[in-house]
CSV table of C-alpha atoms and ligand atoms in Angstrom, one decimal:
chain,number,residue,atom,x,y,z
A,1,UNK,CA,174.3,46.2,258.0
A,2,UNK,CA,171.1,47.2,256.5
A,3,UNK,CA,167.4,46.5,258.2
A,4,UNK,CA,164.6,46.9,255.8
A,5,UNK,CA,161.1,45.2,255.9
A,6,UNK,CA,159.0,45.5,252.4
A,7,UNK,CA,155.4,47.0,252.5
A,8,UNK,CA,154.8,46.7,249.1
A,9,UNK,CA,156.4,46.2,245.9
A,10,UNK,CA,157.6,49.2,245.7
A,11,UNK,CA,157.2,51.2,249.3
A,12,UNK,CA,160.5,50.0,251.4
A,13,UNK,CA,160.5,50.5,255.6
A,14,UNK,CA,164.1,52.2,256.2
A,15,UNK,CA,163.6,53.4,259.5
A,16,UNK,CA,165.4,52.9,262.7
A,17,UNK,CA,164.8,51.6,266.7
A,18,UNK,CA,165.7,53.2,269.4
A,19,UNK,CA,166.3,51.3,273.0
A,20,UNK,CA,168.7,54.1,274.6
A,21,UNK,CA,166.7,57.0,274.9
A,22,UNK,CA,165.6,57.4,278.0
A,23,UNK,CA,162.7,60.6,277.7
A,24,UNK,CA,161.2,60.9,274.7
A,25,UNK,CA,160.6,64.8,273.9
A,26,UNK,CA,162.0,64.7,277.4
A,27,UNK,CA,158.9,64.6,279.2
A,28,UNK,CA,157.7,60.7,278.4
A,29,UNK,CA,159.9,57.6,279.5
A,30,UNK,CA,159.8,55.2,276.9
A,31,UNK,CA,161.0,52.2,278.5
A,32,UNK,CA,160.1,49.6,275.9
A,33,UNK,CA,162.1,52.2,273.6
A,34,UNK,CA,160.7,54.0,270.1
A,35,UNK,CA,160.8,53.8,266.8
A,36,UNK,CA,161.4,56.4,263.9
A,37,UNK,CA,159.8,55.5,260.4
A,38,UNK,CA,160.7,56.7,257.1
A,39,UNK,CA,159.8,54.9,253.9
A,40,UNK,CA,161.0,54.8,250.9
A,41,UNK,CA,158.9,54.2,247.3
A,42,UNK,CA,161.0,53.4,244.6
A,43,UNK,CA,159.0,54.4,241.0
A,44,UNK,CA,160.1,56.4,238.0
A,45,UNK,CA,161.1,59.0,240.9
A,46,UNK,CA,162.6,57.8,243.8
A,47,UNK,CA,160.8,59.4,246.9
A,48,UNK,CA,161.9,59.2,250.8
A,49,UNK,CA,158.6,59.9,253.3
A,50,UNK,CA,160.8,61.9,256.0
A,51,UNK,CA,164.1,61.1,257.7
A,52,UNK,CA,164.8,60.2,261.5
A,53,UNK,CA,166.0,61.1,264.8
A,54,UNK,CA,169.7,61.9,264.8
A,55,UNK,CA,170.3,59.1,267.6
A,56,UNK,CA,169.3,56.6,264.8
A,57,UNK,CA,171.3,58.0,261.5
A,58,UNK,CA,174.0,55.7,261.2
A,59,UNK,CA,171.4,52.5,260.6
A,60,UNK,CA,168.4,54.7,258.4
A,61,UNK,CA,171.2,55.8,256.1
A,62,UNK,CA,173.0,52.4,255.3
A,63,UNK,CA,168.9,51.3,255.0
A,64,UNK,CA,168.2,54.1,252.8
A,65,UNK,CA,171.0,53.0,250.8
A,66,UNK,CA,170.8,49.6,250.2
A,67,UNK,CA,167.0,50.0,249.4
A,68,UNK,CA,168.2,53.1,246.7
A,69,UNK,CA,170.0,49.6,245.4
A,70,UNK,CA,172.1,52.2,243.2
A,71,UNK,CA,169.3,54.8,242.2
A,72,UNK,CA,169.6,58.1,242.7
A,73,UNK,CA,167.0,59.9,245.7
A,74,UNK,CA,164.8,62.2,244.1
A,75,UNK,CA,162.8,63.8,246.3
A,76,UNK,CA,162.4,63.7,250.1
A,77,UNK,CA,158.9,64.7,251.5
A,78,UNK,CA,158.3,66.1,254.9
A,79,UNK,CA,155.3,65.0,256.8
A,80,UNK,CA,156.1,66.9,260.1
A,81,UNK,CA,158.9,69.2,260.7
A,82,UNK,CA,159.7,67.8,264.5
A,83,UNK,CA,162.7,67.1,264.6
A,84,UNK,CA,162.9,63.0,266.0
A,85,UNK,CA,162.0,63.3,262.3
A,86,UNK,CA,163.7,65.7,260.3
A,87,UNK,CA,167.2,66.4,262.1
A,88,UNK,CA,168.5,64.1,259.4
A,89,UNK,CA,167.5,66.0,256.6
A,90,UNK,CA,170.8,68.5,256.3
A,91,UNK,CA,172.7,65.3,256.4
A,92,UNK,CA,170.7,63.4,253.8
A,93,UNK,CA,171.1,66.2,251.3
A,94,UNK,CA,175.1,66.2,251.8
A,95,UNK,CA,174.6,62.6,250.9
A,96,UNK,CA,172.2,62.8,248.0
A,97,UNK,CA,172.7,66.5,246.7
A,98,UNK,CA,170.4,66.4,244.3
A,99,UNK,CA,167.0,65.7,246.5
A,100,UNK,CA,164.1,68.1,246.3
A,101,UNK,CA,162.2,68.8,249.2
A,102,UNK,CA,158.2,68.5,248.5
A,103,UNK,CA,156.9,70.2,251.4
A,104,UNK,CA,153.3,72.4,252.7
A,105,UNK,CA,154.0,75.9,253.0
A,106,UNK,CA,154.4,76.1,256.8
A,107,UNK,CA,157.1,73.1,256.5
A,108,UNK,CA,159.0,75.5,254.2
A,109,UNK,CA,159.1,78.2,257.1
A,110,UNK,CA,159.9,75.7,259.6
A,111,UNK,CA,162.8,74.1,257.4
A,112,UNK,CA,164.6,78.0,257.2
A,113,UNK,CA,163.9,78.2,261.0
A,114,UNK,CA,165.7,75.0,262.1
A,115,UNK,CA,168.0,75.4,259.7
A,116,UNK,CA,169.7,78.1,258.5
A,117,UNK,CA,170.3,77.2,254.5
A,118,UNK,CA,168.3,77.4,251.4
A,119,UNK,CA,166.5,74.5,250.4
A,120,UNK,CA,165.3,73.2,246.3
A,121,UNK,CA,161.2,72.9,247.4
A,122,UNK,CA,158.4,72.2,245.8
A,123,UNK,CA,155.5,73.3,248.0
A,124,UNK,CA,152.1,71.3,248.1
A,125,UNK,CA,148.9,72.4,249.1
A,126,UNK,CA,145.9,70.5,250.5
A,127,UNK,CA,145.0,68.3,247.5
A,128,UNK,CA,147.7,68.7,245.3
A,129,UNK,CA,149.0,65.8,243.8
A,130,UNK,CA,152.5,64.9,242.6
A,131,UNK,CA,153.7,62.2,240.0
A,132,UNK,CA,156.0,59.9,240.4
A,133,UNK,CA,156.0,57.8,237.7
A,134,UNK,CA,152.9,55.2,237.7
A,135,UNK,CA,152.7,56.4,241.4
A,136,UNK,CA,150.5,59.6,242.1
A,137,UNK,CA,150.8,61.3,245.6
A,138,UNK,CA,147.8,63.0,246.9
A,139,UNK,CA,149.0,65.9,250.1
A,140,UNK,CA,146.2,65.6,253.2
A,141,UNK,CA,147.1,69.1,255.2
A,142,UNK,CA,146.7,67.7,259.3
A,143,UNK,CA,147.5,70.9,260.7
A,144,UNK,CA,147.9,69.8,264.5
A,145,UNK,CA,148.3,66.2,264.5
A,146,UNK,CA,150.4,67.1,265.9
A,147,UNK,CA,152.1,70.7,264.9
A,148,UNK,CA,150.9,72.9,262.8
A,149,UNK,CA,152.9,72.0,259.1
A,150,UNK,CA,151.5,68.6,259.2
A,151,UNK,CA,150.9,66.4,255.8
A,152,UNK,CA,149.5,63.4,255.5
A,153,UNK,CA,150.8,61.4,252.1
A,154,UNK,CA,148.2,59.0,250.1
A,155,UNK,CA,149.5,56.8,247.6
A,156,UNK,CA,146.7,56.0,245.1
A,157,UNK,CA,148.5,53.0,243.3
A,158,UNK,CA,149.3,50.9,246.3
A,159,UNK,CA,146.2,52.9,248.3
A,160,UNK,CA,148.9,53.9,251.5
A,161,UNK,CA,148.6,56.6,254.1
A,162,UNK,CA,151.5,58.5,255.2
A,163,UNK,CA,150.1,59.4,258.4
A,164,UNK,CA,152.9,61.1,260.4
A,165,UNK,CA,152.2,60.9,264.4
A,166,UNK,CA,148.8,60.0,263.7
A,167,UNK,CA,148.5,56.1,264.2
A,168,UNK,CA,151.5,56.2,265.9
A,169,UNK,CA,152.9,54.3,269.3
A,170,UNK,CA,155.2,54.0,271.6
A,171,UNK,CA,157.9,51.1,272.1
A,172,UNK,CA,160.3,49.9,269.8
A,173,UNK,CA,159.1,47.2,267.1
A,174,UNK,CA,161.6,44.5,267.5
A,175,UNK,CA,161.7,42.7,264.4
A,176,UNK,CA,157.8,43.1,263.4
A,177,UNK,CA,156.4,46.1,261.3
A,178,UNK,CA,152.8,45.2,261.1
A,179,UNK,CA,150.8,45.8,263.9
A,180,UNK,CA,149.2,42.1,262.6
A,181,UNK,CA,152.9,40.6,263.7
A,182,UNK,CA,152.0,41.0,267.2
A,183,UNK,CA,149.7,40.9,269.6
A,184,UNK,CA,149.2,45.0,269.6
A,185,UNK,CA,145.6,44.8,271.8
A,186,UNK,CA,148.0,43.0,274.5
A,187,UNK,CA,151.4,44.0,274.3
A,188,UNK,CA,151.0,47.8,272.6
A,189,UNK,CA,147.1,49.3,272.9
A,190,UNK,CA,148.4,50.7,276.3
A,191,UNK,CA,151.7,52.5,274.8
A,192,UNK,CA,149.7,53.8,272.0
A,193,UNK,CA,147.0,55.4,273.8
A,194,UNK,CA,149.8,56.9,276.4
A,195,UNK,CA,151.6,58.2,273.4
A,196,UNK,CA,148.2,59.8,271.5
A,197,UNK,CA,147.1,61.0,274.9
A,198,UNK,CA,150.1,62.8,275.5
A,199,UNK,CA,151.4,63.8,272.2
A,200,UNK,CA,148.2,64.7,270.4
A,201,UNK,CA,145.7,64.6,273.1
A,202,UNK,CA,144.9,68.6,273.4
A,203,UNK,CA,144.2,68.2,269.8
A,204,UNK,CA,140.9,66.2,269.5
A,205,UNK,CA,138.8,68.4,267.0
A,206,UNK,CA,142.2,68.3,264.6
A,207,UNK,CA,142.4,64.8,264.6
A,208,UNK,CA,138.1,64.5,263.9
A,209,UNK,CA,138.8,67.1,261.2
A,210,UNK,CA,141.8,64.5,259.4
A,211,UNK,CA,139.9,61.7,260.4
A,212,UNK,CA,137.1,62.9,258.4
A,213,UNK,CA,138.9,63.9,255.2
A,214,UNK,CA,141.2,60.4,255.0
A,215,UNK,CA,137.3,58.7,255.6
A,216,UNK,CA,136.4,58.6,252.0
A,217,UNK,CA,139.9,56.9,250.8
A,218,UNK,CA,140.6,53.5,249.7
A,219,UNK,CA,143.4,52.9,252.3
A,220,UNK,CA,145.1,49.4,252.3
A,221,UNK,CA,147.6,50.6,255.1
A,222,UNK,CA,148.8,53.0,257.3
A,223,UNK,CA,152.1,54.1,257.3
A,224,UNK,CA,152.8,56.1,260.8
A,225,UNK,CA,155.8,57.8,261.7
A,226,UNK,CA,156.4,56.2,265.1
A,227,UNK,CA,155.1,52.5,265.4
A,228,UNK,CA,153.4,49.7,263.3
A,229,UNK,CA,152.3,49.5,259.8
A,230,UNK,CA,148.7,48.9,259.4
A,231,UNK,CA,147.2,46.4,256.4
A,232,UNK,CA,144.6,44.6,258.7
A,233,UNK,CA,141.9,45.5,261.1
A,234,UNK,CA,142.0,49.0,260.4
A,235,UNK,CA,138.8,49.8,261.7
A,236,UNK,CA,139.9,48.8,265.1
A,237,UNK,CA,142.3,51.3,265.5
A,238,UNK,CA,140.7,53.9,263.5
A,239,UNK,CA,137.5,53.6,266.4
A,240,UNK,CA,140.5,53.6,269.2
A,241,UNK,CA,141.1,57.1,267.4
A,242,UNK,CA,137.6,57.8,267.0
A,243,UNK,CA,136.7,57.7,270.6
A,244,UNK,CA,140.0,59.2,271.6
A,245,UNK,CA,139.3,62.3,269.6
A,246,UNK,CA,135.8,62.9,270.9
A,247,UNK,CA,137.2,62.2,274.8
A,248,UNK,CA,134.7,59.4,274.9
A,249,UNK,CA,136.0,56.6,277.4
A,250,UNK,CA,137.2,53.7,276.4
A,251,UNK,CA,135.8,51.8,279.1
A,252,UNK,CA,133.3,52.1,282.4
A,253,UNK,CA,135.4,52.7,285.2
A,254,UNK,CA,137.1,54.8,288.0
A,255,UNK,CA,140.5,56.1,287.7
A,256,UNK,CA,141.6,57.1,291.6
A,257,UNK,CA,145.1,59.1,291.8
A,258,UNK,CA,146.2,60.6,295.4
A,259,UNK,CA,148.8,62.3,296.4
A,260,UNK,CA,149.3,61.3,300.1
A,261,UNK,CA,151.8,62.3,302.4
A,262,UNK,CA,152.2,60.2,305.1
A,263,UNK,CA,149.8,57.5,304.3
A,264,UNK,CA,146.2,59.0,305.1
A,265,UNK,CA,144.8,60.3,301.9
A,266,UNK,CA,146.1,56.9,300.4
A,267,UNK,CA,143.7,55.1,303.2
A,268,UNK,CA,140.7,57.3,302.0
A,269,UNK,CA,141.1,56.5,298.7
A,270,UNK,CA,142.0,52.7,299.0
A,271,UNK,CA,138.7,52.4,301.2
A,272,UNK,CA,136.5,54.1,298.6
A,273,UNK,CA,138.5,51.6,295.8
A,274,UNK,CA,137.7,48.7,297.6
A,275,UNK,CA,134.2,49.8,297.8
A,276,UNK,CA,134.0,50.5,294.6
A,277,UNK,CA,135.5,47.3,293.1
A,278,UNK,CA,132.9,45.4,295.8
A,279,UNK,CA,130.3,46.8,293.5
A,280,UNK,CA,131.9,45.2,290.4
A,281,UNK,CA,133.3,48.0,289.2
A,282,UNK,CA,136.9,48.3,287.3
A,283,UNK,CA,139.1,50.4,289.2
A,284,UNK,CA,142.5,51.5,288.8
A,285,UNK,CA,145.0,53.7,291.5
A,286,UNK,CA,147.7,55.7,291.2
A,287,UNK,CA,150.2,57.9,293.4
A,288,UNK,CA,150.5,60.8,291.3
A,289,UNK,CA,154.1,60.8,293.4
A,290,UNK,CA,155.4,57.8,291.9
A,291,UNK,CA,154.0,57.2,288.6
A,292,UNK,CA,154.4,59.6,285.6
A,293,UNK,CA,151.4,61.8,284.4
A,294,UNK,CA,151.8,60.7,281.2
A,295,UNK,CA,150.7,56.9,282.4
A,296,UNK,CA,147.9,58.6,284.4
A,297,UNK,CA,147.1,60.9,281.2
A,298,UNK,CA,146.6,57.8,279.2
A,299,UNK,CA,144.4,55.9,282.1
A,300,UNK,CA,142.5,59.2,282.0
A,301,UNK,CA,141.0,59.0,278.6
A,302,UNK,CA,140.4,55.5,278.9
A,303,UNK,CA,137.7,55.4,282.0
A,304,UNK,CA,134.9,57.2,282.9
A,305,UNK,CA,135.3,58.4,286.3
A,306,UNK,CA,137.9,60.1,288.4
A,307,UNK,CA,138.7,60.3,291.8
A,308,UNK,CA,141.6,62.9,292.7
A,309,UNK,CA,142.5,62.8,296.5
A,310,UNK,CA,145.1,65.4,297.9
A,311,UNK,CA,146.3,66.4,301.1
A,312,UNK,CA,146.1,70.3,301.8
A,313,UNK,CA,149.8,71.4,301.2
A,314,UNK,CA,151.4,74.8,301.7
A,315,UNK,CA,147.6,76.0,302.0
A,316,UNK,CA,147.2,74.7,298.1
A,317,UNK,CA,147.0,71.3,297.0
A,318,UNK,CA,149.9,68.3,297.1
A,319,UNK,CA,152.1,69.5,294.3
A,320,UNK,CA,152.5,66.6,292.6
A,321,UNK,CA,148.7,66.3,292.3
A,322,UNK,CA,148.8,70.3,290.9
A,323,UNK,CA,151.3,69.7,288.4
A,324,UNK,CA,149.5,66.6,286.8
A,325,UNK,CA,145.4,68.3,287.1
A,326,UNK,CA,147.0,71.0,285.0
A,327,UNK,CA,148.8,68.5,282.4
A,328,UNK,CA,145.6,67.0,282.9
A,329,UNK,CA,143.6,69.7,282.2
A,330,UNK,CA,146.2,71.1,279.4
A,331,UNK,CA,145.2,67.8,277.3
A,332,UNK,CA,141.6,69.2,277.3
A,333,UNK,CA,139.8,66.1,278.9
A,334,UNK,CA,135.8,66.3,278.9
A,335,UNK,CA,132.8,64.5,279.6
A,336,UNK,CA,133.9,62.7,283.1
A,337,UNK,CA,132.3,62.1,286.0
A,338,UNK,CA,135.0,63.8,289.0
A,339,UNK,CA,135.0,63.7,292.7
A,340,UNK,CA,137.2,64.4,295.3
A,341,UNK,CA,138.6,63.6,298.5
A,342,UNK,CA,140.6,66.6,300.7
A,343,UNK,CA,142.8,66.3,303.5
A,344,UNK,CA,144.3,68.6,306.0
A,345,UNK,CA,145.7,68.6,309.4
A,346,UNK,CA,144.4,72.1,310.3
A,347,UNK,CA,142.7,74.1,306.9
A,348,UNK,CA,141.7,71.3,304.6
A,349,UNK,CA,141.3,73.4,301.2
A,350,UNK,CA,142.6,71.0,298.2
A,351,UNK,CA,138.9,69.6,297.3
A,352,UNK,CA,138.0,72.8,296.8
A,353,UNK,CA,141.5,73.9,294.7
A,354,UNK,CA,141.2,70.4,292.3
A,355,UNK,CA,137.7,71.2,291.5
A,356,UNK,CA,138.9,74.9,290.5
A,357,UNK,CA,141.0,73.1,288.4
A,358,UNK,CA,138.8,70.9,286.8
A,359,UNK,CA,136.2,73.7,286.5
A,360,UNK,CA,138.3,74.4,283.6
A,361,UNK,CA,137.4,71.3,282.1
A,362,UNK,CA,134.1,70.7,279.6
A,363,UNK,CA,131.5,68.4,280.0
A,364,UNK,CA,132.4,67.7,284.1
A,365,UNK,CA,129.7,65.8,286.0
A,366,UNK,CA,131.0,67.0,289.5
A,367,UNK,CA,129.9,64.5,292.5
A,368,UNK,CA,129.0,66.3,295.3
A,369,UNK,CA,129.9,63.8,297.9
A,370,UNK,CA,133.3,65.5,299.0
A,371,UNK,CA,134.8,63.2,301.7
A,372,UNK,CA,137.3,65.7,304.5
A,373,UNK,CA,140.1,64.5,306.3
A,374,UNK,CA,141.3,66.2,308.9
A,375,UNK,CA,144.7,64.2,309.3
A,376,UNK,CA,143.0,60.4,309.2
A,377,UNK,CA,140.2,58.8,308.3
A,378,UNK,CA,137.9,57.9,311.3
A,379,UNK,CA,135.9,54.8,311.5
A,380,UNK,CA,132.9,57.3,311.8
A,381,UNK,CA,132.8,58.1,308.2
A,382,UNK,CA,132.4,54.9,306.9
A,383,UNK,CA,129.2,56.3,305.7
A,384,UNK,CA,130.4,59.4,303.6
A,385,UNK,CA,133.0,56.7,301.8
A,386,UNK,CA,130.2,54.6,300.9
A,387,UNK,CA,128.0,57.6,299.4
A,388,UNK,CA,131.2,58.9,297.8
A,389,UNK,CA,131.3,55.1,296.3
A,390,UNK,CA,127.7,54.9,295.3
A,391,UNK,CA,127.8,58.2,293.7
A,392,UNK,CA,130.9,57.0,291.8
A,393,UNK,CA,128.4,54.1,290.5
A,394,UNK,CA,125.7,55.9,289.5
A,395,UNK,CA,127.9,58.5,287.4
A,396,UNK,CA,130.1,56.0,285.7
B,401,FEO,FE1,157.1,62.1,266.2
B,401,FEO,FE2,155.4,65.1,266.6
B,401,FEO,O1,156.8,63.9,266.3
C-alpha cells in the first residue's frame, strides 16, 4: 500500500526507505539504512522532483500513484542524474508516457549516456523559471553538490528548496519526514556529517558557491534528496553546512587513528590519549583496521586536531593507515593541527611517509614533536609523549 507524508498543500513526499542495502555507492555502510526522496506538487501541471533507486520502485510508484489521485504526470524534473535517483526514470515514462523531462543542459547529456533513448526535454538554465499553474519554479544550477548536472528547484508559492544531496543524511526515516519529528542533533547529526563528509566533502567551495546563491531566498523548507524535510531550525543546519564547507571544525578536539600491528603503536597512541583527555581535552580513537574511513572521514571534519600513528610496513606505512590519509586527503581537509607517531622494528619511516601525505593538504599546522618506536614504547619516553600531548593542546 501506499506511504505518503504531506509537506504542503500541494507538495506530496512519495519516496521510498531502504533497510537492505548493505553499501551505499558501495563504499559506505549504511547500517541504520537510507532513504530516496522524490516529491511530488500537484498544480495546474502535475510535476514529480526526481524518481528513486531501483531497489525501492515497487513502493515510490504505488505512492506516486495514489498521490496522482487520477491526474495525469506532467512533467518530471531531474535534480541530479546519479542514479539511487534516476534509474526509475525509463520505467516512469513507460508508466506515464506522456511526462516531459525539465532538465539543465548537462542532465540532458547524462540522460542519453545512461540511457540509450530519446527523451521529450525542456532544458533550464540557471534562473529560468517554469509555470505550473499558480506555482512558479525557479532552477539554482549546484554544479558539484555533488556531480556536475546538479539543480536545485525553488518553489516561490510554498517558498521550498529542492536541494538534491545537499541537506541530505544517512539512515532510513522510519515513519518521520521532518527533521523536527526527531531528535536529529542526537540520533542523526553524526550520519549526516558522515554522509556530507564523504559524499560532497571534496567539494567545499561548490557548496559555499550554492550556499550563497539560495542565501537571499525566502525558504520555508528544504526538501533533500536523501533524508529529512526541513521547516524549522533551518539555520542550524545551514551553519553545520557552513562550517563544513569552509573545513572549519566543528568542535576543539583530537581525533587519534593508528594502525597497529601487534599492539605497540596502539599503546603509543592510548598513552598520548590518556594524556590528552587528563588535560580536559575531548578525544576520540580509532583503528583505521577496524573502523571504516568513512566514520573516520566524518570525525575528521568535526575536530581540530589529528594524531595518525602507524607502524613502518613493507618499508612504507601500515596500509590501512595509507588507504584512508589518501581518502583523507582526496576529501581536501584543511586548516588542522597534525602530528604523528612512527613505529618500526628496524627502519622506522611511516612519520615521515603520513606527513608526505598530508603535505598535500592546505592550511596544516604540523607539530614537530614526532614520537619513534622502535618495536615498543619504553618507559624512558614518557617525556616525548607528554610534549607530543602538550603540543596537541596548544594547537587545538
Ligand atoms: Fe544521492 Fe549524488 O546521489
Amino acid at each position: 500500500m501506499h506511504c505518503v507524508r504531506k509537506i504542503t498543500d500541494d507538495v506530496v513526499w512519495v519516496g521510498a526507505n531502504d533497510r537492505r542495502l548493505a553499501m551505499f555507492e558501495g563504499v559506505y555502510s549504511v547500517p541504520r539504512g537510507v532513504s530516496y526522496n522524490s516529491y511530488l506538487l500537484t498544480d495546474e501541471k502535475t510535476v514529480l522532483f526526481d524518481t528513486v533507486d531501483k531497489a525501492v520502485t515497487a513502493r515510490f510508484f504505488e505512492n506516486l500513484a495514489f498521490a496522482l489521485n487520477g491526474k495525469k504526470l506532467d512533467y518530471l524534473v531531474i535534480t541530479h542524474m546519479e542514479p539511487d535517483h534516476s534509474a526509475s526514470v525509463t520505467e516512469l515514462l513507460l508508466r506515464y508516457p506522456d511526462v516531459k523531462i525539465i532538465c539543465g543542459a548537462k542532465t540532458a547529456v547524462m540522460l542519453g549516456q545512461f540511457f540509450e533513448r530519446e527523451f521529450d526535454l525542456i532544458k533550464v538554465n540557471e534562473g529560468d523559471t517554469f509555470d505550473c499553474g499558480s506555482h512558479t519554479l525557479k532552477f539554482i544550477m549546484a554544479p558539484m553538490v555533488h556531480w556536475p548536472e546538479v539543480t536545485m528547484v525553488y518553489d516561490e508559492k510554498d517558498k521550498l528548496l529542492f536541494s538534491a544531496d545537499a541537506f541530505g543524511t544517512f539512515g532510513a526515516m522510519n515513519g518521520a519526514l521532518f527533521a523536527d519529528e526527531v531528535d536529529f542533533d542526537r540520533d542523526y547529526l553524526d550520519e549526516a556529517r558522515r554522509y556530507y563528509t564523504n559524499i560532497v566533502g571534496k567539494y567545499g567551495a561548490q557548496v559555499i558557491s550554492v550556499l550563497n546563491k539560495v542565501a537571499p531566498l525566502d525558504i520555508s523548507a528544504i526538501c533533500p534528496l536523501h533524508g529529512f524535510v526541513w521547516r524549522k531550525d533551518l539555520e542550524y543546519y545551514i551553519d553545520k553546512y557552513k562550517k563544513w564547507s569552509a573545513y572549519v571544525p566543528e568542535e576543539k578536539g583530537v581525533l587519534i587513528a593508528y594502525a597497529s600491528v601487534y599492539g605497540n603503536t596502539e599503546n603509543a597512541a592510548e598513552a598520548v590519549a590518556s594524556r590528552l583527555v587528563e588535560r580536559g581535552i575531548k578525544t576520540v580513537m580509532y583503528d583505521v583496521s577496524v573502523t571504516p574511513a568513512s566514520e573516520i572521514i566524518a570525525a575528521a571534519f568535526r575536530y581540530s586536531a589529528f594524531l595518525f600513528a602507524s607502524t613502518t610496513y613493507n618499508m612504507g606505512i601500515f596500509v590501512t593507515m595509507e588507504d584512508f590519509l589518501r581518502d583523507l586527503a582526496a576529501h581536501a581537509i584543511k586548516n588542522r593541527a597534525v602530528a604523528f607517531i612512527e613505529n618500526g622494528t628496524w627502519a622506522p619511516a611511516s612519520g615521515k611517509l603520513m606527513r608526505g601525505i598530508m603535505e598535500t593538504c592546505k592550511d596544516i599546522r604540523f607539530i614537530e614533536n614526532t614520537v619513534t618506536l622502535k618495536s615498543s614504547l619504553k618507559a624512558s619516553q614518557e617525556a616525548e609523549l607528554d610534549a607530543l600531548a602538550a603540543a596537541l593542546a596548544e594547537n587545538i
